[in-house]
PDB file of C-alpha atoms in Angstrom:
ATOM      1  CA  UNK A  10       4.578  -3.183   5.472  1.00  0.00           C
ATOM      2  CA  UNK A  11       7.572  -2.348   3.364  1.00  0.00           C
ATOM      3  CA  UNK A  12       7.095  -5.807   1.346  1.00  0.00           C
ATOM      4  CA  UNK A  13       3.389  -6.769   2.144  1.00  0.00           C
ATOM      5  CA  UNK A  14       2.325  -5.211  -1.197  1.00  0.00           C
ATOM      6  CA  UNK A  15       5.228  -6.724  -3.156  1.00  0.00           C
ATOM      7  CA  UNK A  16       2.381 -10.327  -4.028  1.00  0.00           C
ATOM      8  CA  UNK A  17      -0.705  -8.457  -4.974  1.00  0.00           C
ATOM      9  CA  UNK A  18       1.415  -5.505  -7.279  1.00  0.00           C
ATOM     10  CA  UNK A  19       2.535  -8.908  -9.234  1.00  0.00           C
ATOM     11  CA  UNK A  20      -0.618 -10.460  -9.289  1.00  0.00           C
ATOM     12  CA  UNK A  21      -2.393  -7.004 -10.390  1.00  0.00           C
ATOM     13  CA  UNK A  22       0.292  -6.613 -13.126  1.00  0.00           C
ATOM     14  CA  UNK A  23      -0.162 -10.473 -14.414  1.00  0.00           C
ATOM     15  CA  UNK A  24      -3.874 -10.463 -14.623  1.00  0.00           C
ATOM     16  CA  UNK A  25      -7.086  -9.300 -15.708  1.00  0.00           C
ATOM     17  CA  UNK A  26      -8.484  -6.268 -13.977  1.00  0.00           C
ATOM     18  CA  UNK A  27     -11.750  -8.944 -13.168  1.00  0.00           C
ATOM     19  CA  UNK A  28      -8.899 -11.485 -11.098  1.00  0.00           C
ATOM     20  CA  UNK A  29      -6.734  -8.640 -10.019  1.00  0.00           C
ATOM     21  CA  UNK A  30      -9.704  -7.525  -8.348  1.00  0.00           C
ATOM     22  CA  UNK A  31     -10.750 -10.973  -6.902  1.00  0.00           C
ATOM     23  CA  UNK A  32      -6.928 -11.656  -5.602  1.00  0.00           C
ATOM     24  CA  UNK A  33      -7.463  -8.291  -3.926  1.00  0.00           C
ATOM     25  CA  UNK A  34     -10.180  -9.017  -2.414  1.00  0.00           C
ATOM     26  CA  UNK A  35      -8.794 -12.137  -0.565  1.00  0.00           C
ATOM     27  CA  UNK A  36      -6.010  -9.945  -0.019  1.00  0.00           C
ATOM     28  CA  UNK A  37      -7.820  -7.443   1.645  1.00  0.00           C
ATOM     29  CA  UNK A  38      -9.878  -9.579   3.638  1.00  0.00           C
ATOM     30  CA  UNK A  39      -6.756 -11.773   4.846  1.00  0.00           C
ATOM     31  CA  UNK A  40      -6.328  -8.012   6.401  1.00  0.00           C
ATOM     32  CA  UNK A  41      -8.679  -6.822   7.783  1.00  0.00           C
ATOM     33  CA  UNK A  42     -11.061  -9.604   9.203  1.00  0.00           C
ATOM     34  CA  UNK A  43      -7.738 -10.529  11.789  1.00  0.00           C
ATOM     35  CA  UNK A  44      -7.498  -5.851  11.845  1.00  0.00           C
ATOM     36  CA  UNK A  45     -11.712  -6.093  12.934  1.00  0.00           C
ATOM     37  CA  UNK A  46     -11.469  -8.773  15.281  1.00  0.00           C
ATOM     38  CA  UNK A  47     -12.186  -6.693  18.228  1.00  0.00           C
ATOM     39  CA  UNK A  48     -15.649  -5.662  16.642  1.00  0.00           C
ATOM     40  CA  UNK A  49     -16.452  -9.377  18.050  1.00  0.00           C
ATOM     41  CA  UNK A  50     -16.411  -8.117  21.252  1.00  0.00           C
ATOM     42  CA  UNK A  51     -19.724  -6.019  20.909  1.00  0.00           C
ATOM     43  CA  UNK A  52     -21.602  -9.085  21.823  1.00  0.00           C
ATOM     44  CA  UNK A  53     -20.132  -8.516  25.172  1.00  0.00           C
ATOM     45  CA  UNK A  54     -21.770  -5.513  25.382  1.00  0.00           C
ATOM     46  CA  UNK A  55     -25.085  -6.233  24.787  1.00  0.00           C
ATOM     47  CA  UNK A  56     -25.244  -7.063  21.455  1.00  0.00           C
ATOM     48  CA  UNK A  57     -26.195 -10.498  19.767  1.00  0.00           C
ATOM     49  CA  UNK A  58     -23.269 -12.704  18.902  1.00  0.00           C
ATOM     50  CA  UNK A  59     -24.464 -12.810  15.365  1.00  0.00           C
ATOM     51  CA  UNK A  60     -25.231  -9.529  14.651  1.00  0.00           C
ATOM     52  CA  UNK A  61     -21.602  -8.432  16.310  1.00  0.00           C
ATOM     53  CA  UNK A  62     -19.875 -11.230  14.169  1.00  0.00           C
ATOM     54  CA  UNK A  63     -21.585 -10.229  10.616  1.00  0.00           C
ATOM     55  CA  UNK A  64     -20.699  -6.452  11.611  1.00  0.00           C
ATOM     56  CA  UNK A  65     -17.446  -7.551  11.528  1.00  0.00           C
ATOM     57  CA  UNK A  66     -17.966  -9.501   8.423  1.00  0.00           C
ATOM     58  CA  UNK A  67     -19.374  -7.000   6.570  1.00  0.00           C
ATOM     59  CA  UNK A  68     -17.622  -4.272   7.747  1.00  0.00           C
ATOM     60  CA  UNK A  69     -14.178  -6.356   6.633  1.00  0.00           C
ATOM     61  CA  UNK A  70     -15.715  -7.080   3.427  1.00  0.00           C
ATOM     62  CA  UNK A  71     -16.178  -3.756   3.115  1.00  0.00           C
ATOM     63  CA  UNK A  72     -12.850  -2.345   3.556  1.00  0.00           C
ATOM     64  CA  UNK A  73     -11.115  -5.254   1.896  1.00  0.00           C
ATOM     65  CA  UNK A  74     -13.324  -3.712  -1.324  1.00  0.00           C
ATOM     66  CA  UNK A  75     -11.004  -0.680  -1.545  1.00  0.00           C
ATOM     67  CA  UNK A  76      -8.328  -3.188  -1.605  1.00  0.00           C
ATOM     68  CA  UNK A  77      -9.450  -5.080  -4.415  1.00  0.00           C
ATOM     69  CA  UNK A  78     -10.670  -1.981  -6.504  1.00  0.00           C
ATOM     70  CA  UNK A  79      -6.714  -0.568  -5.795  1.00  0.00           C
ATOM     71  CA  UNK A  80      -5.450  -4.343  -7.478  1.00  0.00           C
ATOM     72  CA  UNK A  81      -8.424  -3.587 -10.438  1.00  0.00           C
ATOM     73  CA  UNK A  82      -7.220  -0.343 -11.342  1.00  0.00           C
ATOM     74  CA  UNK A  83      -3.527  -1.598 -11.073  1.00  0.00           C
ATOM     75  CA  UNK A  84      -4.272  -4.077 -13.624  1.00  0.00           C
ATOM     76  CA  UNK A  85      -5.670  -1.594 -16.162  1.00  0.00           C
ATOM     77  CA  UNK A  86      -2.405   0.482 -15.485  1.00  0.00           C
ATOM     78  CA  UNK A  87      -0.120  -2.118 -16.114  1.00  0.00           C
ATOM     79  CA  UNK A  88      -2.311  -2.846 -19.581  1.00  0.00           C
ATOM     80  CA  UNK A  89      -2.019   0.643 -20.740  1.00  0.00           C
ATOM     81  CA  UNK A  90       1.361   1.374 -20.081  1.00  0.00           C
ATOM     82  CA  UNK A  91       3.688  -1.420 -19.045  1.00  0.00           C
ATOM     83  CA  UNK A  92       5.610  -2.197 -22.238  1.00  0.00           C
ATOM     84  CA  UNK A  93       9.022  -3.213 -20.609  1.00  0.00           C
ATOM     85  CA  UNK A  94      10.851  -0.051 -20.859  1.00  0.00           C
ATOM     86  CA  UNK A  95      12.094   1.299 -17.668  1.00  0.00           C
ATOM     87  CA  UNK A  96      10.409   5.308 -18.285  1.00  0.00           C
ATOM     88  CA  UNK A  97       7.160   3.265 -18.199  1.00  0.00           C
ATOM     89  CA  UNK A  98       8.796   1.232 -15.707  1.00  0.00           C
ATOM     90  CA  UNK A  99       9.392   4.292 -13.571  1.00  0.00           C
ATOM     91  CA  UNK A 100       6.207   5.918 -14.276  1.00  0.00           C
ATOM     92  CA  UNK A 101       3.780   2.922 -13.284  1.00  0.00           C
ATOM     93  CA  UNK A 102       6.397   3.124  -9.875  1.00  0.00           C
ATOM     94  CA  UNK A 103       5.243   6.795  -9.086  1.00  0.00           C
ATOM     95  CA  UNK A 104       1.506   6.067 -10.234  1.00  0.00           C
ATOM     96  CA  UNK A 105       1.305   3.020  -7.691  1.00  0.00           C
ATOM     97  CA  UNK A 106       1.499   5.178  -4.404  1.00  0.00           C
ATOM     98  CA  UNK A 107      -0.709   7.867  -6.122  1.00  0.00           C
ATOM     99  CA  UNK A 108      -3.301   5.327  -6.617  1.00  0.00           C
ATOM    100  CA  UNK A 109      -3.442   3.699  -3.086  1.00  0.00           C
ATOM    101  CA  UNK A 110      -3.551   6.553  -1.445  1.00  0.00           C
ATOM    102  CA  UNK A 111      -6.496   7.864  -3.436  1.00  0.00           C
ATOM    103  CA  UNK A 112      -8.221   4.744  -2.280  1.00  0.00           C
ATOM    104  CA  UNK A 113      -7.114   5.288   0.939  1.00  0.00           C
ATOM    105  CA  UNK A 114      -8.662   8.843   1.130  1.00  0.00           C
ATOM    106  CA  UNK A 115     -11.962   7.335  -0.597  1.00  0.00           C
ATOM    107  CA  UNK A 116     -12.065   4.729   2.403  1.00  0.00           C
ATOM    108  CA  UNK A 117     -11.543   7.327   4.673  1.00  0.00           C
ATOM    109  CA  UNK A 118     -14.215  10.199   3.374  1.00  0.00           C
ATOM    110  CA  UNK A 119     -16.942   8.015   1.201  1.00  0.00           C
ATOM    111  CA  UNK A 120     -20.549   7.019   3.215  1.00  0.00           C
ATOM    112  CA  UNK A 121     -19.112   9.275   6.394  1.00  0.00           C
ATOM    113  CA  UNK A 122     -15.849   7.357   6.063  1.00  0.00           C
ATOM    114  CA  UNK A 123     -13.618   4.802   7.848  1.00  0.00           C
ATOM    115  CA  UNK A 124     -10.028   6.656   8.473  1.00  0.00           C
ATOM    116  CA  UNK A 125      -8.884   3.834  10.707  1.00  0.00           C
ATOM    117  CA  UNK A 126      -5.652   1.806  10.016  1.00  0.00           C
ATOM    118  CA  UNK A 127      -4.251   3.115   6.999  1.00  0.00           C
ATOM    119  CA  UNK A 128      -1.341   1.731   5.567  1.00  0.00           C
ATOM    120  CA  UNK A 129       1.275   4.467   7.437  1.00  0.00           C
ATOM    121  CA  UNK A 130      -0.326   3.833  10.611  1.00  0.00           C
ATOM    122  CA  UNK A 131       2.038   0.917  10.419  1.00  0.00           C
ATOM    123  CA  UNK A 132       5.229   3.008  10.727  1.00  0.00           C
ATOM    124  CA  UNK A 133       3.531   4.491  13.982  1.00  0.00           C
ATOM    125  CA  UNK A 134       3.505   1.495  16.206  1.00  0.00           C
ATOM    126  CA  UNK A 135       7.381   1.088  16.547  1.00  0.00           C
ATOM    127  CA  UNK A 136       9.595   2.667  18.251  1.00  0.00           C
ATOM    128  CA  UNK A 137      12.380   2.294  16.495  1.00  0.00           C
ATOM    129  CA  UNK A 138      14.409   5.180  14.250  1.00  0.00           C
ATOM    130  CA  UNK A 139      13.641   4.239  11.053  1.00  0.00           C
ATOM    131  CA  UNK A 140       9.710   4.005  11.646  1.00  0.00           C
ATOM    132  CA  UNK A 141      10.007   7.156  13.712  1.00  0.00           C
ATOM    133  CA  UNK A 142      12.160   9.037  10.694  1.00  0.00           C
ATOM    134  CA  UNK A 143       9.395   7.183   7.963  1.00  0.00           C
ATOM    135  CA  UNK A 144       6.489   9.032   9.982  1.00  0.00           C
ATOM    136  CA  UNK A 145       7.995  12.483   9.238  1.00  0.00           C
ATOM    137  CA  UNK A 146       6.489  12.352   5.869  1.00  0.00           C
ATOM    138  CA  UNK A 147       3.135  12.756   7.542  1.00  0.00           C
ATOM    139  CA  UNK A 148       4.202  16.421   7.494  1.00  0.00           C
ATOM    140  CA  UNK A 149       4.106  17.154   3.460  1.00  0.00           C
ATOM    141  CA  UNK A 150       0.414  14.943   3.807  1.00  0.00           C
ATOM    142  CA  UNK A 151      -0.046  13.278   6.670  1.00  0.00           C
ATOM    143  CA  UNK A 152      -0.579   9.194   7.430  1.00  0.00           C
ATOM    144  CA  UNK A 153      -1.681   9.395   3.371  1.00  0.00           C
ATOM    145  CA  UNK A 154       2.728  10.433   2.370  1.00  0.00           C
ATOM    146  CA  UNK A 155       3.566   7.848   4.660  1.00  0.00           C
ATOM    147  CA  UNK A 156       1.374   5.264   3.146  1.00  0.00           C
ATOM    148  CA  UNK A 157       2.294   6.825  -0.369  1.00  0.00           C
ATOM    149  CA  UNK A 158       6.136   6.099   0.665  1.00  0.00           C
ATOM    150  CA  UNK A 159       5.416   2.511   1.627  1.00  0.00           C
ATOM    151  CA  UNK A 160       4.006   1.561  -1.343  1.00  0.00           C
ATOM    152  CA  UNK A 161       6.422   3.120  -3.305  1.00  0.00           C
ATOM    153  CA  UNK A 162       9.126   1.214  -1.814  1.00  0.00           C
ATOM    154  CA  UNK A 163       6.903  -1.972  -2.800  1.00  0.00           C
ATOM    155  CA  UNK A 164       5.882  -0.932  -6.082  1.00  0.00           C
ATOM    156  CA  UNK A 165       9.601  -0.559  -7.127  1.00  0.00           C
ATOM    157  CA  UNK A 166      10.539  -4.136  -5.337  1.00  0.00           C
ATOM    158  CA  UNK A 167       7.302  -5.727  -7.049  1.00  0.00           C
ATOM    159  CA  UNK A 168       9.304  -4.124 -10.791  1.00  0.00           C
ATOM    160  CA  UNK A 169      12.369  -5.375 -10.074  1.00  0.00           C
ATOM    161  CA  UNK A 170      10.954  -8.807  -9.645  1.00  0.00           C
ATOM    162  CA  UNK A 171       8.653  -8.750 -12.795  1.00  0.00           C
ATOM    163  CA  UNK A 172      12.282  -7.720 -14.633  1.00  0.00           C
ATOM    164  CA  UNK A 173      14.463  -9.946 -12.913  1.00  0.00           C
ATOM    165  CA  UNK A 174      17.168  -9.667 -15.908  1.00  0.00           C
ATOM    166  CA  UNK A 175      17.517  -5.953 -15.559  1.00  0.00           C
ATOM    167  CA  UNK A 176      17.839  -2.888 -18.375  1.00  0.00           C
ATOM    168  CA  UNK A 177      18.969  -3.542 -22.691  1.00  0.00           C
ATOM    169  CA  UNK A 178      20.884  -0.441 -23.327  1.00  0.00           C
ATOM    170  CA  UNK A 179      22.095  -0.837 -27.446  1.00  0.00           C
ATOM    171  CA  UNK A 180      21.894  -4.503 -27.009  1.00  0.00           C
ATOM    172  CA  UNK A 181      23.710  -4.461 -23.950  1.00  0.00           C
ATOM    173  CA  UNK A 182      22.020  -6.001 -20.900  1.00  0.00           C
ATOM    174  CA  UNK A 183      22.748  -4.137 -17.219  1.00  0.00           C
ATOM    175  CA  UNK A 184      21.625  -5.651 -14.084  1.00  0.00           C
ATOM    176  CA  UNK A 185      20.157  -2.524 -13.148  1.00  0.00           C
ATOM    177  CA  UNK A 186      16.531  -1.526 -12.003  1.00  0.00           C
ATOM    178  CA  UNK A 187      15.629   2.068 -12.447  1.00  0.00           C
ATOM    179  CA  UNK A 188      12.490   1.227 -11.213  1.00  0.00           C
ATOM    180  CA  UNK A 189      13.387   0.362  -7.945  1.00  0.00           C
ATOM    181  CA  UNK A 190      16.500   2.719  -8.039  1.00  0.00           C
ATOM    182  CA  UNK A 191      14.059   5.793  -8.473  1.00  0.00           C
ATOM    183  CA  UNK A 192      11.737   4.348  -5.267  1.00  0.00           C
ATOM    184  CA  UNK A 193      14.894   3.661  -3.169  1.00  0.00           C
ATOM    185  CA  UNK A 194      16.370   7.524  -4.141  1.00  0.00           C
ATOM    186  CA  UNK A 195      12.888   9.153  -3.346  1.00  0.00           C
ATOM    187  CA  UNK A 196      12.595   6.982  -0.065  1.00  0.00           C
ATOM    188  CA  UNK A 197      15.919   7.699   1.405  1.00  0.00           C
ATOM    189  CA  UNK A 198      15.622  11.607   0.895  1.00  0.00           C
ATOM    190  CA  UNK A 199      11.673  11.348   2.873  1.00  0.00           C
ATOM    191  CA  UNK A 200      13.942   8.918   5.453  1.00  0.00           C
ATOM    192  CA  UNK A 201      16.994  11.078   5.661  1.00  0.00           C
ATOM    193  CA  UNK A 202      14.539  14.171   6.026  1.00  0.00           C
ATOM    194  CA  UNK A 203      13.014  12.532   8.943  1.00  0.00           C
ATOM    195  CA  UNK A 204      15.968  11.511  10.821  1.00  0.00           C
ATOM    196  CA  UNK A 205      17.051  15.247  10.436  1.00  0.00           C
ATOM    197  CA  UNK A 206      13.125  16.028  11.811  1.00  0.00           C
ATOM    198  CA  UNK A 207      12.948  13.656  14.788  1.00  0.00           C
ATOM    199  CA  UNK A 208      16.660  14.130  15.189  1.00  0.00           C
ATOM    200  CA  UNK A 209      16.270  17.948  15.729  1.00  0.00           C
ATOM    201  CA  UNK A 210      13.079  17.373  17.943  1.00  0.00           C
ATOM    202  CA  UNK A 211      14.708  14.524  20.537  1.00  0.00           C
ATOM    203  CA  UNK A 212      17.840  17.258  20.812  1.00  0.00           C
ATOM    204  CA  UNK A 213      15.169  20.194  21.854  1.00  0.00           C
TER     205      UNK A 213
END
């Protein structure tokens, strides 16, 4: 989850809102038709094969939309503002998260909503410390921070990639990425937080 974003952030910032949106939608779909399977398994119950698979279908289709609306918008961001310079830089890091959880809350609330699998939901299903210290973040939002920290760890990979040569200060060139310096600083307070959390709560 921590990287899975890292492809379609490049692809959204090297094309047209119109193919950023198509690439998300593959993207999306390569999600959540393999995330729906078990809808299959109406027609077990009763149901027609065919009308359980195109539930599925359509129901994948559906959710890969938000997906592919997220890589749209993107696109337009990284139009507007992206000029090279690393306050941009930094700000297109901090609007990434912002965005996908907004589509992640429309998902969840729009037509009666679909809140199922989110992005942070990841983070839940191992046991290990980091993942447990990651899902403390639900507390200042809930699985919407942890999803928002996920992608900002992404968002300021995917930058440091797109400007693989680094920062010109007065014609000086520094192998450093503020970008991804400013997500890795942000994510290790939320992480060091929720060691000290889930730390505090195994001790009690």
């Amino acid at each position: 989850a921590w990287i899975a974003l890292v492809p379609l952030i490049l692809v959204a910032r090297s094309s047209t809102p119109g193919a950023a949106f198509r690439w998300g939608m593959v993207y999306g779909l390569a999600f959540w038709i393999p995330a729906l399977a078990w809808l299959s398994a109406l027609s077990d119950k009763g149901i027609p094969f065919l009308v359980a698979n195109l539930l599925w279908l359509c129901l994948a289709a559906y959710c890969a939309l938000y997906v592919a609306a997220f890589a749209m918008t993107a696109s337009g961001l990284f139009a507007v503002l992206d000029d090279g310079s690393s306050p941009r830089g930094i700000g297109i890091t901090l609007c990434l998260p912002l965005l996908w959880i907004g589509f992640e809350r429309l998902k969840a609330h729009l037509f009666s909503g679909f809140p199922w699998n989110e992005l942070g939901v990841s983070q839940a299903l191992s046991g290990n410390t980091f993942c447990i210290a990651a899902c403390q973040a639900a507390e200042w939002g809930g699985v919407y921070a942890v999803s928002g920290l996920i992608v900002l760890v992404n968002a300021g990979l995917a930058m440091t990639i797109a400007k693989p040569g680094g920062v010109v200060v007065s014609g000086v060139r520094y192998r450093f990425h503020p970008e991804l310096a400013t997500a890795l600083i942000l994510a290790a307070i939320a992480i060091a937080y929720g060691r000290n959390v889930s730390s505090g709560m195994a001790s009690s």
